[in-house]
Structure formats: C-alpha cells, structure tokens
Coordinates of N, CA and C in Angstrom, one line a residue:
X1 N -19.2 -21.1 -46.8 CA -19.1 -21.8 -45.5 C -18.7 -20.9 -44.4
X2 N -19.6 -20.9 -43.6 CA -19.1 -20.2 -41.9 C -18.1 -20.9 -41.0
X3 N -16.9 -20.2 -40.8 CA -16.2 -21.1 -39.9 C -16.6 -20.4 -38.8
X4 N -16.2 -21.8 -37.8 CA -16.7 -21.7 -36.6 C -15.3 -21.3 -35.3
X5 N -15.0 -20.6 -35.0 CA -14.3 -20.0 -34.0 C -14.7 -20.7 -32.6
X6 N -13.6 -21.3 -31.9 CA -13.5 -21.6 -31.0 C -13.2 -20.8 -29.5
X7 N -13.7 -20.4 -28.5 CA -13.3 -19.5 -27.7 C -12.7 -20.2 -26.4
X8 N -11.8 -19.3 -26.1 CA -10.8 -20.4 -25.0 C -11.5 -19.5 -23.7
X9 N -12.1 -20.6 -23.3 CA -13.3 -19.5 -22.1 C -12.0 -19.4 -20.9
X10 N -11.1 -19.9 -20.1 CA -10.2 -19.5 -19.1 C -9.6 -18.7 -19.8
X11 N -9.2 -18.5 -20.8 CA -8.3 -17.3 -21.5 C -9.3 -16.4 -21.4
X12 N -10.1 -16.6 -21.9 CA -10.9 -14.9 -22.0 C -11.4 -14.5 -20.1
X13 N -11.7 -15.4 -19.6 CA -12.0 -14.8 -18.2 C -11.2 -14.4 -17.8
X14 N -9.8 -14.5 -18.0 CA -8.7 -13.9 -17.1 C -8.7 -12.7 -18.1
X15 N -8.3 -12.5 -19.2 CA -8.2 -11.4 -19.6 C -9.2 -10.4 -19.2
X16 N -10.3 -10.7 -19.1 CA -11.6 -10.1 -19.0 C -11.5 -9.7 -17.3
X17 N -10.7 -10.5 -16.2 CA -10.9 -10.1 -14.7 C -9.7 -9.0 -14.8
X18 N -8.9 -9.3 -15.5 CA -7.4 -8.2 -15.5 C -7.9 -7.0 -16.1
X19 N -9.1 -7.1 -17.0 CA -9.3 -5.5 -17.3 C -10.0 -4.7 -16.4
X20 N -11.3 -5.8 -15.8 CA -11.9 -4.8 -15.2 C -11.0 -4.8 -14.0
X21 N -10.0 -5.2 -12.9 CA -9.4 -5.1 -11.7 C -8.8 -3.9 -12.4
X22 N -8.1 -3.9 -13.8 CA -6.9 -2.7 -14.1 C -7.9 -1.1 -14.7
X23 N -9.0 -1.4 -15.0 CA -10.0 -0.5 -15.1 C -10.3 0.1 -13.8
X24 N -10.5 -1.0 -12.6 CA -11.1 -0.4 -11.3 C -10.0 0.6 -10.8
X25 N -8.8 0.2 -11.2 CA -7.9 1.1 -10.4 C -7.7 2.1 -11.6
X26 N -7.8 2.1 -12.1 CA -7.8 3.8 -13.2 C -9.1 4.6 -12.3
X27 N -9.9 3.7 -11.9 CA -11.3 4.9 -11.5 C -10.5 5.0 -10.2
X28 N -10.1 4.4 -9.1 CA -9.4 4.7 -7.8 C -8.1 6.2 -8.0
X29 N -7.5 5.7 -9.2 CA -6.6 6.8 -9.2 C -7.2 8.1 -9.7
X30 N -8.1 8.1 -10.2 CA -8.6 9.3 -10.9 C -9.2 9.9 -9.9
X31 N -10.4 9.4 -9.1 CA -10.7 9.9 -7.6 C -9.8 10.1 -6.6
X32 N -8.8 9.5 -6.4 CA -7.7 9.6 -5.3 C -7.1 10.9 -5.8
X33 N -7.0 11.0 -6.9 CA -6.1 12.1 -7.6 C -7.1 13.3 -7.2
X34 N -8.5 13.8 -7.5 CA -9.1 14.7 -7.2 C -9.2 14.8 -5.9
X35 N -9.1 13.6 -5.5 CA -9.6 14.0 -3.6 C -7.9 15.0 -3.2
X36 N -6.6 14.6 -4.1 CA -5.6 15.2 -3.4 C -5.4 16.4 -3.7
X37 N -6.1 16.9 -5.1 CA -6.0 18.0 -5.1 C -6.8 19.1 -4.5
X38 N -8.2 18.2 -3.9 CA -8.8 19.0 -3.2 C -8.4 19.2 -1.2
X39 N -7.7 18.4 -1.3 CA -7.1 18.3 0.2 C -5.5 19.2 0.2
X40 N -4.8 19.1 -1.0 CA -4.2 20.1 -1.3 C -4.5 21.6 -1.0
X41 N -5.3 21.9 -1.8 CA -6.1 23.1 -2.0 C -6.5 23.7 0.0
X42 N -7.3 22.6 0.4 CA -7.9 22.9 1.9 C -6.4 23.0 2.5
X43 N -5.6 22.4 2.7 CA -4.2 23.0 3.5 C -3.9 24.0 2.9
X44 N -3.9 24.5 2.2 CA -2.4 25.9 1.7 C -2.5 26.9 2.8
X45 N -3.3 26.7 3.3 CA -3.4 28.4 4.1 C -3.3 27.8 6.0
X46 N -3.2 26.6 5.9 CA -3.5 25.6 7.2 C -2.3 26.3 7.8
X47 N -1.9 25.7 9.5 CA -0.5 26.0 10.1 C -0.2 24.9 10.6
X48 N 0.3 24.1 10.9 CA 1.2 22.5 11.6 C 1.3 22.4 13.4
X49 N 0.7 21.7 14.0 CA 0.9 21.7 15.1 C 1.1 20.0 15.3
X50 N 1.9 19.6 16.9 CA 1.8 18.0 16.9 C 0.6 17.9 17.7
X51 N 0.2 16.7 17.3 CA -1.0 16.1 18.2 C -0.7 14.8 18.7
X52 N -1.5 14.4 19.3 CA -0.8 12.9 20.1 C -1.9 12.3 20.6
X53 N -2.3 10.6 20.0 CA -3.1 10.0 20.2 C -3.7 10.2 21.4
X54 N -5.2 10.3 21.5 CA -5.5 10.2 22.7 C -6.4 8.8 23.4
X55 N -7.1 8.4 22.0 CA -8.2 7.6 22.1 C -8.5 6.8 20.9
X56 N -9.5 5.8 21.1 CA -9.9 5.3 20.0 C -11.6 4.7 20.0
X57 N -11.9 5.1 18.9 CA -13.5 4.6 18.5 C -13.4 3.6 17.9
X58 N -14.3 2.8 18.5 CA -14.5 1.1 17.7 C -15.5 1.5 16.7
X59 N -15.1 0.8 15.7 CA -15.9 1.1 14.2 C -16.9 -0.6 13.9
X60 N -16.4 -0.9 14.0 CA -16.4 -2.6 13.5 C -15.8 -4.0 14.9
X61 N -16.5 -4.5 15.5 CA -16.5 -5.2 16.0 C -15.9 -7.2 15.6
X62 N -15.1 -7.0 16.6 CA -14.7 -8.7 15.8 C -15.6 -9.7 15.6
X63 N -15.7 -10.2 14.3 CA -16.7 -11.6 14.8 C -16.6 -12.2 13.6
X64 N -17.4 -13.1 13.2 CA -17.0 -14.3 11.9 C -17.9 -14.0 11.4
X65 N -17.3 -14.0 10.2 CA -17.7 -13.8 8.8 C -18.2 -15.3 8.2
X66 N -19.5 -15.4 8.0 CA -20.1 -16.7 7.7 C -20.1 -16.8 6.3
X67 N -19.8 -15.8 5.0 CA -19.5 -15.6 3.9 C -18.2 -16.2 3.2
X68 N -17.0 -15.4 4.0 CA -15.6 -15.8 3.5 C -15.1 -16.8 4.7
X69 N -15.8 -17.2 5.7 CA -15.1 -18.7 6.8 C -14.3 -17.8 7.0
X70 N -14.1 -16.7 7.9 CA -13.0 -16.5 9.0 C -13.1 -15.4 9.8
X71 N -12.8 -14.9 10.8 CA -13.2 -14.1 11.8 C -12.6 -12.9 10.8
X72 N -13.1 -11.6 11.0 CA -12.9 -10.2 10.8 C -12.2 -10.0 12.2
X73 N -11.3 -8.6 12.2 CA -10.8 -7.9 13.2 C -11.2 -6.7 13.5
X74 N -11.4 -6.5 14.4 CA -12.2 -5.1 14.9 C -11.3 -4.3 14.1
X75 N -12.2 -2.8 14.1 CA -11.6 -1.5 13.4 C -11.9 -0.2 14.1
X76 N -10.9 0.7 14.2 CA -10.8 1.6 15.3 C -10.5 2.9 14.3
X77 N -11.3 3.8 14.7 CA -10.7 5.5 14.3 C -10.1 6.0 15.3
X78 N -8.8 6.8 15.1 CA -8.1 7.1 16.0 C -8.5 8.9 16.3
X79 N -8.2 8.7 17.7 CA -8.8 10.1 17.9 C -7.3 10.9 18.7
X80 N -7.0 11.8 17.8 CA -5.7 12.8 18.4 C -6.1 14.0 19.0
X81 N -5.7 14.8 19.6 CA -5.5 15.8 20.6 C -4.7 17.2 20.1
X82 N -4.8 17.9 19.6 CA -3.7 19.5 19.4 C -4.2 20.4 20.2
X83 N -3.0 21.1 20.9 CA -3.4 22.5 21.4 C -3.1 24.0 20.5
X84 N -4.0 24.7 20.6 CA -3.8 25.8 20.0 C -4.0 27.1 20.6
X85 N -2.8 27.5 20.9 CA -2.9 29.0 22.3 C -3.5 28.5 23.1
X86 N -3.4 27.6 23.6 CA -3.5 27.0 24.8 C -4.9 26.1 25.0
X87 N -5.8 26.1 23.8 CA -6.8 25.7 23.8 C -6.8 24.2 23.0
X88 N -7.7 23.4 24.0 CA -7.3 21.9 23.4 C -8.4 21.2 22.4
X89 N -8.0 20.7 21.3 CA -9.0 20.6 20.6 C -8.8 18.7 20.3
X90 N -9.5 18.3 19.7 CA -9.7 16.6 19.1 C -10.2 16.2 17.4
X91 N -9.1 15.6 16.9 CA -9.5 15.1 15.7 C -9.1 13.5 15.2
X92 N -10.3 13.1 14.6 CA -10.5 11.9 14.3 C -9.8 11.1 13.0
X93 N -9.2 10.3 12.7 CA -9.0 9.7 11.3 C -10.4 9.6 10.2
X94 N -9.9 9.4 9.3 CA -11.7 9.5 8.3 C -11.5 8.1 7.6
X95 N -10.6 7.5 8.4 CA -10.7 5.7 8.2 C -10.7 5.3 9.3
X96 N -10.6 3.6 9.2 CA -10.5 3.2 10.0 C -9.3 2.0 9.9
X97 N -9.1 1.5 11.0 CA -7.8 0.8 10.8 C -8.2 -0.6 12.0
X98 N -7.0 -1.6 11.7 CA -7.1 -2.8 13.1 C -6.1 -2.9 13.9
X99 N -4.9 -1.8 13.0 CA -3.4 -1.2 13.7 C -3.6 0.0 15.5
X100 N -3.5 -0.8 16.0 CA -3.7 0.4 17.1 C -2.6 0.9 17.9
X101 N -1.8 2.4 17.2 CA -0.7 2.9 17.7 C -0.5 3.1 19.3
X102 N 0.6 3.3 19.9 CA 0.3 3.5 21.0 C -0.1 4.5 21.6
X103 N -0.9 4.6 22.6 CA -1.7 5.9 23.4 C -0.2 6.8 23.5
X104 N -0.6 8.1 23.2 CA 0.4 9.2 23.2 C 1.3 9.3 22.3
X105 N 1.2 8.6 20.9 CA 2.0 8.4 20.0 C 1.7 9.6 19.1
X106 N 2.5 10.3 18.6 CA 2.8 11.9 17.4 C 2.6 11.7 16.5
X107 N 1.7 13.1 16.1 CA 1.1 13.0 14.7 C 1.0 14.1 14.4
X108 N 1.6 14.7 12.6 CA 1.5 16.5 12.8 C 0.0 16.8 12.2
X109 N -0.5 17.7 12.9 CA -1.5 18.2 12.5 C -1.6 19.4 11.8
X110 N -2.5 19.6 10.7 CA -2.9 20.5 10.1 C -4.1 21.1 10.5
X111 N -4.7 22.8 11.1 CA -5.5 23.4 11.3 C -5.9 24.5 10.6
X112 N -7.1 24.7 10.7 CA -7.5 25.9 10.0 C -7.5 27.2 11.3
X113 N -6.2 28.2 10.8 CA -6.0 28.9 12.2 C -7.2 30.3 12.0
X114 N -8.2 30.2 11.2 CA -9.4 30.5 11.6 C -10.3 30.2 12.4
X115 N -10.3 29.0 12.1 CA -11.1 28.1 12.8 C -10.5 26.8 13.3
X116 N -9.2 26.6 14.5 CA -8.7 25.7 14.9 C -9.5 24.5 14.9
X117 N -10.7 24.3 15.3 CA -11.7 22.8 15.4 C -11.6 22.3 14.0
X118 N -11.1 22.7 12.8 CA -11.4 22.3 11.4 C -9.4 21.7 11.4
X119 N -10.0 20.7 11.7 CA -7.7 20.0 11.2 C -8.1 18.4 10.5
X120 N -7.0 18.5 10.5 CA -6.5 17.1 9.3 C -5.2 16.6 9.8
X121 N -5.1 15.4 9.9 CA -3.8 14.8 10.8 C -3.5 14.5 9.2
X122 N -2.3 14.7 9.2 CA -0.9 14.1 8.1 C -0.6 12.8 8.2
X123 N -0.9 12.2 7.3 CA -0.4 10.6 7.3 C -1.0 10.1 6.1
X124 N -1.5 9.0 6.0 CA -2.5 8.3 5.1 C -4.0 8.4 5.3
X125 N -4.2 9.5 4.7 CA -6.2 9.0 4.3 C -6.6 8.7 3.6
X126 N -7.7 9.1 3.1 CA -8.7 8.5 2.2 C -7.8 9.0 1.0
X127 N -7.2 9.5 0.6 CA -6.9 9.9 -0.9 C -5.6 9.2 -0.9
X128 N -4.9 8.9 0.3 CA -3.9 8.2 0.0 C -3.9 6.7 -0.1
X129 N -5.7 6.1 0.5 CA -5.3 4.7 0.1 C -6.0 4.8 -0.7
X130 N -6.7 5.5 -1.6 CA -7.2 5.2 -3.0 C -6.6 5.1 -3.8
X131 N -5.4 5.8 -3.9 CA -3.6 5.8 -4.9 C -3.6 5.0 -4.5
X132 N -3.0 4.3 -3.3 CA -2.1 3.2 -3.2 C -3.0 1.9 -3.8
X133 N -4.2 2.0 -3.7 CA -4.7 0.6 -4.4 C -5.4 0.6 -5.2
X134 N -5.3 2.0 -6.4 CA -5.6 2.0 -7.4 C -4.2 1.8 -8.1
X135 N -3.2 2.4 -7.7 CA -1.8 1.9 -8.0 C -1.5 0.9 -8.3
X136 N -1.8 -0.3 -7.4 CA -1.7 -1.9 -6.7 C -2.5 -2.3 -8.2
X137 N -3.5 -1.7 -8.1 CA -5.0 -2.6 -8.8 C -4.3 -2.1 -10.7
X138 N -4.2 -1.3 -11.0 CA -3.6 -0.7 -11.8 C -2.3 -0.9 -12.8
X139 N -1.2 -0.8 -11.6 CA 0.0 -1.1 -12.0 C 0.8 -2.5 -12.0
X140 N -0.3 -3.4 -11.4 CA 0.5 -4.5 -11.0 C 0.3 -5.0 -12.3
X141 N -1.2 -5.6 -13.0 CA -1.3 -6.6 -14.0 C 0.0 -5.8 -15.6
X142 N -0.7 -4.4 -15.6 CA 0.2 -4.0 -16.3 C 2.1 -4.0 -16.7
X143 N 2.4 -4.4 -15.3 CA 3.5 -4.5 -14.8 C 4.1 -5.9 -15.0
X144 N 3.3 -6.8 -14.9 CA 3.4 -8.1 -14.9 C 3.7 -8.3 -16.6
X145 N 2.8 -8.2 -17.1 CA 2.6 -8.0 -18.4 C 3.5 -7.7 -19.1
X146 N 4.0 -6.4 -19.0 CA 5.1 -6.0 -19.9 C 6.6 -6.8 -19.6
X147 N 6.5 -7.2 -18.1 CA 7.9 -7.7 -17.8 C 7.6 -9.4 -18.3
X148 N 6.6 -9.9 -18.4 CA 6.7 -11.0 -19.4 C 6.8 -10.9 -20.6
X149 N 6.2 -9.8 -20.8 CA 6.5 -9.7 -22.8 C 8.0 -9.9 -23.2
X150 N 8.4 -8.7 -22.2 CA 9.8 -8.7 -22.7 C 11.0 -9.6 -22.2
X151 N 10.4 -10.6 -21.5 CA 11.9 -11.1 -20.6 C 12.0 -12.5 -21.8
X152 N 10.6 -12.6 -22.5 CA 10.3 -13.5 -23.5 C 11.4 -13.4 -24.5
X153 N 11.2 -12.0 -25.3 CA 12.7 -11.2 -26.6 C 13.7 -11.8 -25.1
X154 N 14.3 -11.7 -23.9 CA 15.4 -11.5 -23.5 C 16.1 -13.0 -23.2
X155 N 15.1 -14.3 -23.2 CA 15.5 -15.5 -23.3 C 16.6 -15.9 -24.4
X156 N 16.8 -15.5 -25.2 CA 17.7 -15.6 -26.5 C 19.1 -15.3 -26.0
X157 N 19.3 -14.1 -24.9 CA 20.8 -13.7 -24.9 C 20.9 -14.0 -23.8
X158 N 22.4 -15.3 -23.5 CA 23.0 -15.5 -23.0 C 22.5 -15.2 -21.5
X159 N 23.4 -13.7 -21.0 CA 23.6 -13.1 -20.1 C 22.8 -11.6 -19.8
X160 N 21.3 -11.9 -20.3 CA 20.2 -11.1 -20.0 C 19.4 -11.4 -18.1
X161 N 19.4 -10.4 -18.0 CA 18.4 -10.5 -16.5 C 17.5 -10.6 -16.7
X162 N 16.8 -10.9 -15.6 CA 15.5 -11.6 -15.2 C 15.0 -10.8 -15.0
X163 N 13.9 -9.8 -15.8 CA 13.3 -8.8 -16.3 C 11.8 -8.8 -15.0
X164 N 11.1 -10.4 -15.3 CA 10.0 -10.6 -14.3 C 10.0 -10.7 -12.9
X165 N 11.5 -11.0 -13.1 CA 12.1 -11.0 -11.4 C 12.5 -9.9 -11.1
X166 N 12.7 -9.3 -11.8 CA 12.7 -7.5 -11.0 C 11.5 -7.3 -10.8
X167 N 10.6 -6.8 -11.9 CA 9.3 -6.5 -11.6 C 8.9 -7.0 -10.6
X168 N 9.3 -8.1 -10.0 CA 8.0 -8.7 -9.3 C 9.0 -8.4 -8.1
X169 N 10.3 -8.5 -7.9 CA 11.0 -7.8 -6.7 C 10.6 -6.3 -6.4
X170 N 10.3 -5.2 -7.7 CA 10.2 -3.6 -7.3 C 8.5 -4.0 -6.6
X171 N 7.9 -4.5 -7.3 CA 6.4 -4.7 -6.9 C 5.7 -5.2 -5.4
X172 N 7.2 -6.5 -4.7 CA 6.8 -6.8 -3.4 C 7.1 -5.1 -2.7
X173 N 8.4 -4.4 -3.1 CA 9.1 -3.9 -2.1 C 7.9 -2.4 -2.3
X174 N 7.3 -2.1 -3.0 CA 6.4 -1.3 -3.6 C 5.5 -1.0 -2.4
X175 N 5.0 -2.3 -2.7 CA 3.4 -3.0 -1.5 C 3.5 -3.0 -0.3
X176 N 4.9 -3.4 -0.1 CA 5.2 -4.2 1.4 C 5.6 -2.8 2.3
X177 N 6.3 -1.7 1.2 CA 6.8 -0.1 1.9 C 5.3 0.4 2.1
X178 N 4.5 0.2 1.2 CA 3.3 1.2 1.0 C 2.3 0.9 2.3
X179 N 2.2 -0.5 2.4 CA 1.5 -1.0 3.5 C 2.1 -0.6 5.0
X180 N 3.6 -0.4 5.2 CA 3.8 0.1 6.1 C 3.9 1.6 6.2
X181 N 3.7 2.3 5.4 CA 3.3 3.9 5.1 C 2.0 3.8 5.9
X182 N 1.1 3.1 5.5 CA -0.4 3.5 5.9 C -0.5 2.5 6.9
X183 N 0.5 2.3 7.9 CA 0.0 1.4 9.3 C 0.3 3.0 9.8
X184 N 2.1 3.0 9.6 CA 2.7 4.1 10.5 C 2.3 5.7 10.4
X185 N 2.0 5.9 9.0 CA 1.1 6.9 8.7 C 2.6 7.8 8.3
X186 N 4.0 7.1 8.2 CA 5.2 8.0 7.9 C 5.8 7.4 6.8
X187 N 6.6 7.7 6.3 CA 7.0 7.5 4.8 C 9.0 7.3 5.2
X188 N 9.3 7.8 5.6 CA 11.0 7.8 6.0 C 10.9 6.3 7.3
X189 N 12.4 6.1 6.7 CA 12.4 4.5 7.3 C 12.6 4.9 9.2
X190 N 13.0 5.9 9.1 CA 13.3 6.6 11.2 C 11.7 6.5 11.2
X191 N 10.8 7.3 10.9 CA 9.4 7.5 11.4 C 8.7 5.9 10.9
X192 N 8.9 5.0 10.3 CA 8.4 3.5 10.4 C 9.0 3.1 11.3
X193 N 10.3 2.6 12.1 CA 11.2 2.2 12.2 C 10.9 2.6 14.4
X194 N 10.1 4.0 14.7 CA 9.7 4.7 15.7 C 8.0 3.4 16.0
X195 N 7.4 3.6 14.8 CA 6.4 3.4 14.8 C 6.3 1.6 15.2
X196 N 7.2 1.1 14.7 CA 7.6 -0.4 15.3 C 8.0 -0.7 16.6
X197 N 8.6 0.4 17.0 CA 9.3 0.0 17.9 C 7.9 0.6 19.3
X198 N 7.4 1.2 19.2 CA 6.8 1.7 20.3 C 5.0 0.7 20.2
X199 N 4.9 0.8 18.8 CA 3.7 -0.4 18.3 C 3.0 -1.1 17.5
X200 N 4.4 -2.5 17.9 CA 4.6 -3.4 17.3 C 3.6 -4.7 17.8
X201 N 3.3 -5.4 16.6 CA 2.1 -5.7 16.7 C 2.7 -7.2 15.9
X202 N 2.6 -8.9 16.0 CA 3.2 -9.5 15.2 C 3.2 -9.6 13.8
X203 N 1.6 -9.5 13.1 CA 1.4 -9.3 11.9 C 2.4 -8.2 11.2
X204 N 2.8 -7.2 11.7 CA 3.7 -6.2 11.5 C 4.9 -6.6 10.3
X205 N 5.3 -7.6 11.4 CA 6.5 -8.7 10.9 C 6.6 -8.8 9.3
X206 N 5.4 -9.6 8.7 CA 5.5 -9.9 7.3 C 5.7 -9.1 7.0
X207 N 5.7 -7.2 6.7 CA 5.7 -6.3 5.6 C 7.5 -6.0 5.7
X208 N 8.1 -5.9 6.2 CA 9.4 -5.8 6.3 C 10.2 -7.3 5.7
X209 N 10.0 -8.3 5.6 CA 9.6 -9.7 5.5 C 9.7 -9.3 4.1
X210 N 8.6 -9.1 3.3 CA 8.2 -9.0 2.2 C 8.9 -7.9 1.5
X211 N 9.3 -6.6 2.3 CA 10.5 -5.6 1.3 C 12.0 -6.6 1.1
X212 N 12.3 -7.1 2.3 CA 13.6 -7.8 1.8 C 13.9 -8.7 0.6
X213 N 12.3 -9.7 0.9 CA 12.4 -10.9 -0.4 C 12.1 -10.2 -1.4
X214 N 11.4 -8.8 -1.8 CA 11.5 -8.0 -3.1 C 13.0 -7.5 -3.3
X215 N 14.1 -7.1 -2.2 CA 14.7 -6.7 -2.6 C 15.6 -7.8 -2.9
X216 N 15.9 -8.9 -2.5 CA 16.6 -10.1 -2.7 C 16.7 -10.5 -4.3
X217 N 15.1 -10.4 -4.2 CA 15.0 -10.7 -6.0 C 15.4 -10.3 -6.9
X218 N 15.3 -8.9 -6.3 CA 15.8 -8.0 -7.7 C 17.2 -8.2 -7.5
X219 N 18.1 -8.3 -6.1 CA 19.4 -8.2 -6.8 C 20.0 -10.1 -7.4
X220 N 19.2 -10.8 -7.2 CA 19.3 -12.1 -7.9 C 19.1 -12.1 -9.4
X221 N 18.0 -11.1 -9.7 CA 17.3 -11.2 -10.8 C 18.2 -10.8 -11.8
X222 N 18.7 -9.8 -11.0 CA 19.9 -9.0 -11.6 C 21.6 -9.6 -11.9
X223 N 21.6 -10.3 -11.5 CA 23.6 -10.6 -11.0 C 23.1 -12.0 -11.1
X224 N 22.4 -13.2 -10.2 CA 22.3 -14.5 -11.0 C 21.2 -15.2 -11.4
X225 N 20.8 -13.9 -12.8 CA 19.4 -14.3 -13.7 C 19.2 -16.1 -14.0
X226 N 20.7 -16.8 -14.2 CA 20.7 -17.7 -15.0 C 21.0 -19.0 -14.3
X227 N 21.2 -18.7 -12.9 CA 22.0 -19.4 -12.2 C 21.3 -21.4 -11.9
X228 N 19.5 -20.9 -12.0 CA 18.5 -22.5 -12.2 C 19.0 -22.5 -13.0
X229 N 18.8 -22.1 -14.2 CA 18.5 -22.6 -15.5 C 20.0 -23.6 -15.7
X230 N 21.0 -23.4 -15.5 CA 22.4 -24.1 -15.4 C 22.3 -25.0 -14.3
X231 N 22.1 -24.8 -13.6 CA 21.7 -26.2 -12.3 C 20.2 -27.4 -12.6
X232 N 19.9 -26.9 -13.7 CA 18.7 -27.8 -14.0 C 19.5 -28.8 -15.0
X233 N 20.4 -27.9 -16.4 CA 21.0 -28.6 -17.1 C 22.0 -29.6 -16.6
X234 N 22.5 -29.3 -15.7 CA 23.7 -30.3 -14.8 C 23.0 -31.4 -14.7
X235 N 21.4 -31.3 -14.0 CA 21.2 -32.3 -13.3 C 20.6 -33.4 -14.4
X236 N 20.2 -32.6 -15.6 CA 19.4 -33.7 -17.0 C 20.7 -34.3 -17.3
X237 N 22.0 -33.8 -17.2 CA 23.3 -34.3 -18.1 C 23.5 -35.7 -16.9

C-alpha cells in the first residue's frame, strides 16, 4: 500500500519565501562584502578632505506607479564640491536617494592625491546598502526563528524573558538606526542628530519613532516579560 502524504501548501510557501528572501540576502552580503573589500583596498593610499553639497541631479521623476497604486518620489544624486591646493573639483553619489540634505551640508571626502578628480564621499554607498539589506533580508527570518524556538523551551519557567520581544526590540532599533545611517550618511548619534536638525524632512520622524519602540520592548521584554499573561488571568478569574 502507498500512503499518501498530505502537503500543507501555506506551510510550504512560507517556508519556501523565507528561504529564498534569507538566500537573497546571503548573495547581497557576499557582494556587499567584496564590493567593501574592494573599496577598502581603493582608499588605503587616498587623503580626506571636507566637501560640501553643492547640487543635485534628478534621477527619477515623481509620478504613479500604475503597478503597485501609488505615486513614487523623485530620486536625486547628490553632487559635493572638495578643494585641493586650491583647485576645485565635484563628486557625485553612485546612488540615489528622495532625502535631500541641505545645500552646503559636510561630507568627508576621499581623493586620489594622484589624481584628485578620482574621490569617494564617506557615508553610505553601494556596498553599504547591500550589507544593510542583505543583513535585514538575512538576519531578520533567521532571527525570528531562533527567538521563537527558544522563548517556546522558556514558557515553562516562571520568570523567564521575552526572548521574541527582544529580538524583535534589537531588530526595530537595528533597522530604524541603519535607515538613519544611510539618510545622514553618519553613524554617531551628534552626526544624525546635525543631519536632522539642518534637514529634517517629516517622514524622518518615524525612524527615531521606531528605535525607541525597539528599545521599549526590549526593556519590557526584559523586566515585565509576564506582566499580559497575569492581567489576562485576572480577567478569566
């Protein structure tokens, strides 16, 4: 006799979208990772000068998207300005963005003091948003995953923390820092903190929004894991 196997087709599609999303970002990090070693390599011999927004190129034009029902936002490459021995040179971002800093706003630049017209502005490029959302794409389901496995074993004792509620607190505050890294193009809360303040924009808002309620969680998750689960019992009694 052949038995017949049943397949639980929503189980298997999810499992099957979480591998290839957690697949896509293994290939993002694996290219992100080469592009940084090769952008590593092209600075070592570079020298640092500041540069300061000058301009901006429209990349992408606003208009509606008849596909996903809702307008797109225009997209701009930012064009900076360094002088070198007195000689003024311009370089462009190698993305594009819908964040538009303010005119005259600082940026350090990297040149080739061979050839000063050959620079690279310091911030977020192409290798750094391939990490960040092969990271995202990569580490989230994984992340998810493990902190349900185990908060599962952690339901038994008493006065165990909320394992998924951390995760999912380190995970907003992860995203929500990362995303403001690659608006401001700075990583220290003074150089985010400049970059708000001179161009602030309202969308802005949520990502700072979204570090707090990560960090909220985690210290709830932590100190009062248990605190529903006792307010639900009250209310059956």
């Amino acid at each position: 006799m052949k038995l017949k196997t049943k397949i639980n087709m929503p189980l298997t599609l999810s499992v099957g979208l979480v591998a290839i999303t957690i697949i896509c970002g293994l290939f993002l990090l694996f290219f992100g990772i080469l592009e940084t070693i090769d952008y590593n390599k092209t600075i070592k011999n570079y020298k640092k000068v500041d540069g300061y927004l000058l301009d901006y190129i429209l990349e992408s034009e606003d208009k509606y998207d008849s596909v996903r029902k809702k307008h797109t936002s225009a997209t701009y490459k930012l064009i900076y300005n360094y002088s070198v021995n007195g000689q003024e040179y311009k370089v462009s971002t190698d993305y594009s963005t819908g964040i538009l800093p303010e005119i005259g706003s600082r940026k350090e630049i990297f040149y080739n003091p061979n050839n000063p017209e050959e620079a690279i502005i310091v911030g977020p490029n192409r290798h750094n948003i391939m990490l960040f959302i092969g990271a995202m794409f990569a580490g989230i389901p994984l992340l998810l995953g493990a902190s349900i496995f185990f908060s599962t074993k952690e339901k038994k004792k008493k006065n165990s923390i909320d394992i998924a509620g951390i995760v999912s607190g380190l995970i907003l505050i992860a995203f929500s820092y990362g995303m403001m890294y690659m608006a401001a193009g700075e990583y220290t809360i003074h150089g985010i903190w400049e970059f708000y303040v001179t161009s602030f924009a309202f969308p802005l808002l949520i990502l700072p929004i979204l570090t707090f309620a990560g960090a909220f969680l985690c210290v709830k998750s932590i100190f009062f894991p248990e605190r529903k689960k006792i307010s639900r019992k009250k209310k059956n009694r």
